[in-house]
GROMACS .gro file of C-alpha atoms in nm:
model
  318
    1UNK     CA    1  -2.517   0.846   1.583
    2UNK     CA    2  -2.394   1.164   1.767
    3UNK     CA    3  -2.396   1.481   1.623
    4UNK     CA    4  -2.105   1.595   1.415
    5UNK     CA    5  -1.839   1.835   1.536
    6UNK     CA    6  -1.762   2.147   1.345
    7UNK     CA    7  -1.466   2.031   1.158
    8UNK     CA    8  -1.601   1.672   1.075
    9UNK     CA    9  -1.792   1.506   0.791
   10UNK     CA   10  -2.030   1.200   0.781
   11UNK     CA   11  -1.916   0.945   0.505
   12UNK     CA   12  -2.144   0.666   0.353
   13UNK     CA   13  -1.897   0.412   0.290
   14UNK     CA   14  -1.947   0.258  -0.062
   15UNK     CA   15  -1.662  -0.009  -0.047
   16UNK     CA   16  -1.345  -0.101   0.167
   17UNK     CA   17  -1.063  -0.312   0.098
   18UNK     CA   18  -0.818  -0.547   0.267
   19UNK     CA   19  -0.441  -0.534   0.349
   20UNK     CA   20  -0.216  -0.792   0.515
   21UNK     CA   21  -0.187  -0.581   0.792
   22UNK     CA   22  -0.560  -0.652   0.878
   23UNK     CA   23  -0.477  -1.023   0.880
   24UNK     CA   24  -0.208  -0.976   1.141
   25UNK     CA   25  -0.415  -0.765   1.368
   26UNK     CA   26  -0.727  -1.013   1.339
   27UNK     CA   27  -0.469  -1.322   1.437
   28UNK     CA   28  -0.294  -1.161   1.671
   29UNK     CA   29  -0.537  -0.897   1.849
   30UNK     CA   30  -0.365  -0.828   2.198
   31UNK     CA   31  -0.481  -0.717   2.527
   32UNK     CA   32  -0.452  -0.356   2.406
   33UNK     CA   33  -0.691  -0.388   2.148
   34UNK     CA   34  -1.014  -0.221   2.223
   35UNK     CA   35  -1.299  -0.475   2.282
   36UNK     CA   36  -1.540  -0.495   1.958
   37UNK     CA   37  -1.278  -0.282   1.772
   38UNK     CA   38  -1.404  -0.215   1.414
   39UNK     CA   39  -1.130  -0.322   1.172
   40UNK     CA   40  -0.979  -0.217   0.836
   41UNK     CA   41  -0.811   0.101   0.749
   42UNK     CA   42  -0.922   0.164   0.353
   43UNK     CA   43  -1.229   0.289   0.250
   44UNK     CA   44  -1.392   0.527  -0.007
   45UNK     CA   45  -1.752   0.667   0.012
   46UNK     CA   46  -1.953   0.995  -0.025
   47UNK     CA   47  -2.013   1.282   0.216
   48UNK     CA   48  -2.358   1.280   0.329
   49UNK     CA   49  -2.344   1.555   0.624
   50UNK     CA   50  -2.082   1.819   0.696
   51UNK     CA   51  -2.002   2.023   1.032
   52UNK     CA   52  -2.068   2.381   1.069
   53UNK     CA   53  -1.713   2.484   0.992
   54UNK     CA   54  -1.639   2.240   0.715
   55UNK     CA   55  -1.538   2.456   0.407
   56UNK     CA   56  -1.334   2.191   0.198
   57UNK     CA   57  -1.622   1.934   0.154
   58UNK     CA   58  -1.983   1.942   0.029
   59UNK     CA   59  -2.237   1.682   0.043
   60UNK     CA   60  -2.217   1.445  -0.238
   61UNK     CA   61  -1.852   1.474  -0.268
   62UNK     CA   62  -1.672   1.134  -0.325
   63UNK     CA   63  -1.375   1.078  -0.091
   64UNK     CA   64  -1.144   0.845   0.093
   65UNK     CA   65  -1.003   0.824   0.430
   66UNK     CA   66  -0.630   0.869   0.480
   67UNK     CA   67  -0.492   0.559   0.665
   68UNK     CA   68  -0.309   0.791   0.893
   69UNK     CA   69  -0.590   1.022   1.046
   70UNK     CA   70  -0.334   1.288   1.195
   71UNK     CA   71  -0.058   1.301   0.965
   72UNK     CA   72  -0.169   1.567   0.719
   73UNK     CA   73   0.181   1.642   0.604
   74UNK     CA   74   0.514   1.711   0.690
   75UNK     CA   75   0.794   1.477   0.907
   76UNK     CA   76   0.623   1.158   1.031
   77UNK     CA   77   0.595   1.146   1.416
   78UNK     CA   78   0.558   0.826   1.636
   79UNK     CA   79   0.209   0.960   1.760
   80UNK     CA   80   0.099   0.917   1.392
   81UNK     CA   81   0.091   0.551   1.398
   82UNK     CA   82   0.024   0.528   1.779
   83UNK     CA   83  -0.272   0.745   1.766
   84UNK     CA   84  -0.422   0.786   1.410
   85UNK     CA   85  -0.373   0.454   1.243
   86UNK     CA   86  -0.730   0.346   1.134
   87UNK     CA   87  -0.830   0.011   1.202
   88UNK     CA   88  -0.543  -0.080   1.477
   89UNK     CA   89  -0.575  -0.167   1.810
   90UNK     CA   90  -0.689   0.192   1.951
   91UNK     CA   91  -0.832   0.341   1.655
   92UNK     CA   92  -1.153   0.247   1.487
   93UNK     CA   93  -1.150   0.125   1.144
   94UNK     CA   94  -1.387   0.155   0.827
   95UNK     CA   95  -1.567  -0.157   0.785
   96UNK     CA   96  -1.873   0.019   0.851
   97UNK     CA   97  -2.190   0.166   0.682
   98UNK     CA   98  -2.083   0.511   0.819
   99UNK     CA   99  -1.759   0.675   0.931
  100UNK     CA  100  -1.693   1.005   1.061
  101UNK     CA  101  -1.370   1.179   0.977
  102UNK     CA  102  -1.199   1.543   1.024
  103UNK     CA  103  -1.214   1.744   0.728
  104UNK     CA  104  -0.835   1.751   0.672
  105UNK     CA  105  -0.795   1.376   0.703
  106UNK     CA  106  -0.960   1.268   0.365
  107UNK     CA  107  -0.898   1.333  -0.005
  108UNK     CA  108  -1.098   1.358  -0.305
  109UNK     CA  109  -1.103   1.055  -0.519
  110UNK     CA  110  -0.994   1.068  -0.879
  111UNK     CA  111  -1.267   1.115  -1.107
  112UNK     CA  112  -1.210   0.813  -1.350
  113UNK     CA  113  -1.228   0.566  -1.053
  114UNK     CA  114  -1.533   0.392  -0.896
  115UNK     CA  115  -1.565   0.386  -0.539
  116UNK     CA  116  -1.454   0.031  -0.532
  117UNK     CA  117  -1.115   0.097  -0.718
  118UNK     CA  118  -1.078   0.407  -0.483
  119UNK     CA  119  -1.132   0.200  -0.151
  120UNK     CA  120  -0.788   0.000  -0.278
  121UNK     CA  121  -0.579   0.343  -0.240
  122UNK     CA  122  -0.511   0.453   0.124
  123UNK     CA  123  -0.264   0.185   0.251
  124UNK     CA  124  -0.125  -0.006  -0.049
  125UNK     CA  125  -0.114   0.266  -0.344
  126UNK     CA  126   0.021   0.524  -0.078
  127UNK     CA  127   0.281   0.313   0.043
  128UNK     CA  128   0.404   0.224  -0.321
  129UNK     CA  129   0.398   0.619  -0.400
  130UNK     CA  130   0.561   0.725  -0.087
  131UNK     CA  131   0.854   0.462  -0.136
  132UNK     CA  132   0.920   0.527  -0.503
  133UNK     CA  133   0.846   0.875  -0.557
  134UNK     CA  134   0.858   1.059  -0.225
  135UNK     CA  135   1.142   0.869  -0.078
  136UNK     CA  136   1.308   0.711  -0.365
  137UNK     CA  137   1.274   0.996  -0.621
  138UNK     CA  138   1.223   0.744  -0.906
  139UNK     CA  139   1.323   0.865  -1.243
  140UNK     CA  140   1.257   0.740  -1.588
  141UNK     CA  141   1.508   0.444  -1.684
  142UNK     CA  142   1.563   0.335  -1.342
  143UNK     CA  143   1.514  -0.037  -1.261
  144UNK     CA  144   1.285  -0.149  -1.002
  145UNK     CA  145   1.249  -0.511  -0.841
  146UNK     CA  146   0.928  -0.586  -0.666
  147UNK     CA  147   0.859  -0.885  -0.479
  148UNK     CA  148   0.510  -1.049  -0.525
  149UNK     CA  149   0.191  -0.957  -0.696
  150UNK     CA  150  -0.014  -0.815  -0.374
  151UNK     CA  151  -0.152  -0.474  -0.354
  152UNK     CA  152   0.171  -0.265  -0.287
  153UNK     CA  153   0.349  -0.467  -0.538
  154UNK     CA  154   0.119  -0.401  -0.829
  155UNK     CA  155   0.072  -0.048  -0.745
  156UNK     CA  156   0.419  -0.017  -0.734
  157UNK     CA  157   0.440  -0.150  -1.064
  158UNK     CA  158   0.198   0.035  -1.237
  159UNK     CA  159   0.346   0.374  -1.084
  160UNK     CA  160   0.684   0.277  -1.174
  161UNK     CA  161   0.572   0.192  -1.553
  162UNK     CA  162   0.381   0.502  -1.593
  163UNK     CA  163   0.701   0.713  -1.477
  164UNK     CA  164   0.928   0.520  -1.737
  165UNK     CA  165   1.104   0.280  -1.506
  166UNK     CA  166   1.198  -0.086  -1.583
  167UNK     CA  167   1.043  -0.332  -1.355
  168UNK     CA  168   1.128  -0.673  -1.260
  169UNK     CA  169   0.858  -0.879  -1.061
  170UNK     CA  170   0.913  -1.189  -0.866
  171UNK     CA  171   0.637  -1.458  -0.782
  172UNK     CA  172   0.614  -1.826  -0.723
  173UNK     CA  173   0.322  -1.841  -0.998
  174UNK     CA  174   0.385  -1.854  -1.372
  175UNK     CA  175   0.010  -1.732  -1.384
  176UNK     CA  176   0.071  -1.421  -1.200
  177UNK     CA  177   0.393  -1.348  -1.380
  178UNK     CA  178   0.199  -1.346  -1.710
  179UNK     CA  179  -0.061  -1.098  -1.564
  180UNK     CA  180   0.227  -0.885  -1.440
  181UNK     CA  181   0.391  -0.881  -1.797
  182UNK     CA  182   0.053  -0.734  -1.915
  183UNK     CA  183   0.082  -0.457  -1.667
  184UNK     CA  184   0.407  -0.342  -1.809
  185UNK     CA  185   0.670  -0.560  -1.615
  186UNK     CA  186   0.998  -0.542  -1.818
  187UNK     CA  187   1.117  -0.900  -1.664
  188UNK     CA  188   0.963  -1.161  -1.431
  189UNK     CA  189   1.131  -1.414  -1.218
  190UNK     CA  190   0.982  -1.708  -1.045
  191UNK     CA  191   1.148  -1.748  -0.738
  192UNK     CA  192   1.055  -2.108  -0.689
  193UNK     CA  193   1.211  -2.217  -1.038
  194UNK     CA  194   1.530  -1.972  -0.968
  195UNK     CA  195   1.579  -1.923  -0.614
  196UNK     CA  196   1.896  -1.726  -0.655
  197UNK     CA  197   1.670  -1.454  -0.799
  198UNK     CA  198   1.918  -1.154  -0.681
  199UNK     CA  199   2.206  -1.318  -0.933
  200UNK     CA  200   1.901  -1.324  -1.197
  201UNK     CA  201   1.843  -0.955  -1.106
  202UNK     CA  202   2.205  -0.886  -1.133
  203UNK     CA  203   2.232  -1.062  -1.477
  204UNK     CA  204   1.931  -0.885  -1.621
  205UNK     CA  205   2.121  -0.550  -1.520
  206UNK     CA  206   2.456  -0.669  -1.669
  207UNK     CA  207   2.586  -0.680  -1.313
  208UNK     CA  208   2.478  -0.342  -1.212
  209UNK     CA  209   2.217  -0.418  -0.976
  210UNK     CA  210   1.857  -0.264  -0.954
  211UNK     CA  211   1.809   0.080  -0.829
  212UNK     CA  212   1.510   0.027  -0.614
  213UNK     CA  213   1.390  -0.272  -0.432
  214UNK     CA  214   1.077  -0.285  -0.275
  215UNK     CA  215   1.131  -0.553   0.025
  216UNK     CA  216   0.806  -0.694   0.103
  217UNK     CA  217   0.944  -1.025   0.211
  218UNK     CA  218   1.106  -0.997   0.536
  219UNK     CA  219   1.387  -1.174   0.696
  220UNK     CA  220   1.411  -1.441   0.427
  221UNK     CA  221   1.428  -1.249   0.148
  222UNK     CA  222   1.671  -0.932   0.293
  223UNK     CA  223   2.018  -1.079   0.217
  224UNK     CA  224   1.916  -1.137  -0.153
  225UNK     CA  225   1.755  -0.788  -0.176
  226UNK     CA  226   2.107  -0.635  -0.035
  227UNK     CA  227   2.304  -0.844  -0.295
  228UNK     CA  228   2.070  -0.764  -0.594
  229UNK     CA  229   2.087  -0.360  -0.522
  230UNK     CA  230   2.300  -0.123  -0.734
  231UNK     CA  231   2.524   0.108  -0.601
  232UNK     CA  232   2.342   0.424  -0.438
  233UNK     CA  233   2.036   0.207  -0.471
  234UNK     CA  234   1.750   0.220  -0.244
  235UNK     CA  235   1.593  -0.070  -0.053
  236UNK     CA  236   1.218   0.028   0.043
  237UNK     CA  237   1.153  -0.169   0.365
  238UNK     CA  238   0.789  -0.248   0.384
  239UNK     CA  239   0.658  -0.609   0.418
  240UNK     CA  240   0.691  -0.904   0.679
  241UNK     CA  241   0.537  -1.178   0.457
  242UNK     CA  242   0.799  -1.427   0.575
  243UNK     CA  243   0.750  -1.338   0.941
  244UNK     CA  244   0.949  -1.120   1.173
  245UNK     CA  245   1.326  -1.212   1.267
  246UNK     CA  246   1.683  -1.085   1.270
  247UNK     CA  247   1.791  -0.873   0.971
  248UNK     CA  248   2.110  -0.996   0.794
  249UNK     CA  249   2.464  -0.854   0.746
  250UNK     CA  250   2.389  -0.487   0.629
  251UNK     CA  251   2.763  -0.423   0.605
  252UNK     CA  252   2.744  -0.457   0.221
  253UNK     CA  253   2.542  -0.159   0.214
  254UNK     CA  254   2.807   0.056   0.318
  255UNK     CA  255   3.039  -0.015   0.031
  256UNK     CA  256   2.748   0.031  -0.234
  257UNK     CA  257   2.654   0.361  -0.058
  258UNK     CA  258   2.297   0.240  -0.055
  259UNK     CA  259   1.984   0.352   0.142
  260UNK     CA  260   1.728   0.170   0.342
  261UNK     CA  261   1.406   0.350   0.347
  262UNK     CA  262   1.159   0.262   0.610
  263UNK     CA  263   0.790   0.306   0.477
  264UNK     CA  264   0.481   0.322   0.681
  265UNK     CA  265   0.200   0.428   0.448
  266UNK     CA  266   0.187   0.816   0.389
  267UNK     CA  267   0.023   1.153   0.493
  268UNK     CA  268  -0.259   1.329   0.356
  269UNK     CA  269  -0.028   1.532   0.115
  270UNK     CA  270   0.124   1.223  -0.021
  271UNK     CA  271  -0.227   1.090  -0.079
  272UNK     CA  272  -0.310   1.387  -0.275
  273UNK     CA  273  -0.008   1.395  -0.487
  274UNK     CA  274  -0.070   1.029  -0.568
  275UNK     CA  275  -0.430   1.100  -0.687
  276UNK     CA  276  -0.285   1.371  -0.923
  277UNK     CA  277  -0.051   1.106  -1.086
  278UNK     CA  278  -0.326   0.848  -1.102
  279UNK     CA  279  -0.542   1.113  -1.284
  280UNK     CA  280  -0.283   1.232  -1.526
  281UNK     CA  281  -0.172   0.875  -1.639
  282UNK     CA  282  -0.554   0.740  -1.601
  283UNK     CA  283  -0.425   0.445  -1.380
  284UNK     CA  284  -0.682   0.176  -1.268
  285UNK     CA  285  -0.628  -0.019  -0.951
  286UNK     CA  286  -0.611  -0.408  -1.008
  287UNK     CA  287  -0.898  -0.560  -0.816
  288UNK     CA  288  -0.881  -0.944  -0.763
  289UNK     CA  289  -1.217  -1.030  -0.615
  290UNK     CA  290  -1.528  -0.827  -0.448
  291UNK     CA  291  -1.722  -0.951  -0.174
  292UNK     CA  292  -2.060  -0.852  -0.010
  293UNK     CA  293  -2.074  -0.696   0.317
  294UNK     CA  294  -2.199  -1.007   0.467
  295UNK     CA  295  -1.918  -1.219   0.312
  296UNK     CA  296  -1.650  -1.012   0.525
  297UNK     CA  297  -1.528  -1.306   0.688
  298UNK     CA  298  -1.452  -1.511   0.353
  299UNK     CA  299  -1.288  -1.202   0.232
  300UNK     CA  300  -1.053  -1.240   0.508
  301UNK     CA  301  -0.990  -1.617   0.430
  302UNK     CA  302  -0.927  -1.536   0.089
  303UNK     CA  303  -0.669  -1.287   0.165
  304UNK     CA  304  -0.490  -1.564   0.394
  305UNK     CA  305  -0.499  -1.795   0.103
  306UNK     CA  306  -0.240  -1.574  -0.079
  307UNK     CA  307  -0.423  -1.662  -0.414
  308UNK     CA  308  -0.533  -1.301  -0.500
  309UNK     CA  309  -0.346  -1.076  -0.752
  310UNK     CA  310  -0.411  -0.710  -0.652
  311UNK     CA  311  -0.667  -0.611  -0.409
  312UNK     CA  312  -0.979  -0.753  -0.232
  313UNK     CA  313  -1.262  -0.555  -0.202
  314UNK     CA  314  -1.574  -0.565   0.003
  315UNK     CA  315  -1.885  -0.379  -0.102
  316UNK     CA  316  -2.042  -0.225   0.198
  317UNK     CA  317  -2.339  -0.070  -0.015
  318UNK     CA  318  -2.528  -0.321  -0.232
   0.00000   0.00000   0.00000
């Protein structure tokens, strides 16, 4: 391994976690992907060496790398994704025993979390935080509808419940919906049994609609999200679980004075603010299953099966 630059730290990776993005990249690796590229964006570990001018970290600190290595704060710019998104086609990821990061591109792990729990935060938790709190300014008493029970969805549920919001969760699994209720979900909807879940959400809110919708489905769910939205509400556009395709008629949003917020993870500043909230409320991430480093391929297969409830983790250090 080459010597560290003055402002870099060397991190011994303890654990990493998977996101749906990782599956998309694995399945659709294009000609622009660097050969032998290291995958995954989410890792937590321990600082084991620091550059000569590093002042923010010491050996032994527990840290996590931000999804965007170059979005420290302020307004999002296109180059943050093109040049700094970890685990993409051009930027090396974190599925490794050691990674090197700039001292400004990492954050301290909340003291109450293990490395495995902290490894679930950089993409899914920061995305949920950015949507609901940074862009949506979520307030106690507001209603939130969340599609599914994957990583972003469950972080959004936990964060919103801690804020005092009323959360509606949709899923095709009664078992997953029951588990969501134990995490504080106010109402649940099985969309296989009630395909018109938007009308159900309207009925649950006495016709007013929901204040925030985490749009994780994509083209197949968008029209229903618009219908279920309250006046002045927010659709937080995040997922593409039903694939890519044309959006539905957006005209009704004008008559609701509503918002669509495109959400692409978040900055180091967002991550730090999230971690303060997690510490304040002692929120613990939901991990569905952990795999050994040698079982990385099996972890991807499990992600593809969509059986998980929460996050999937790979332990890099045994």
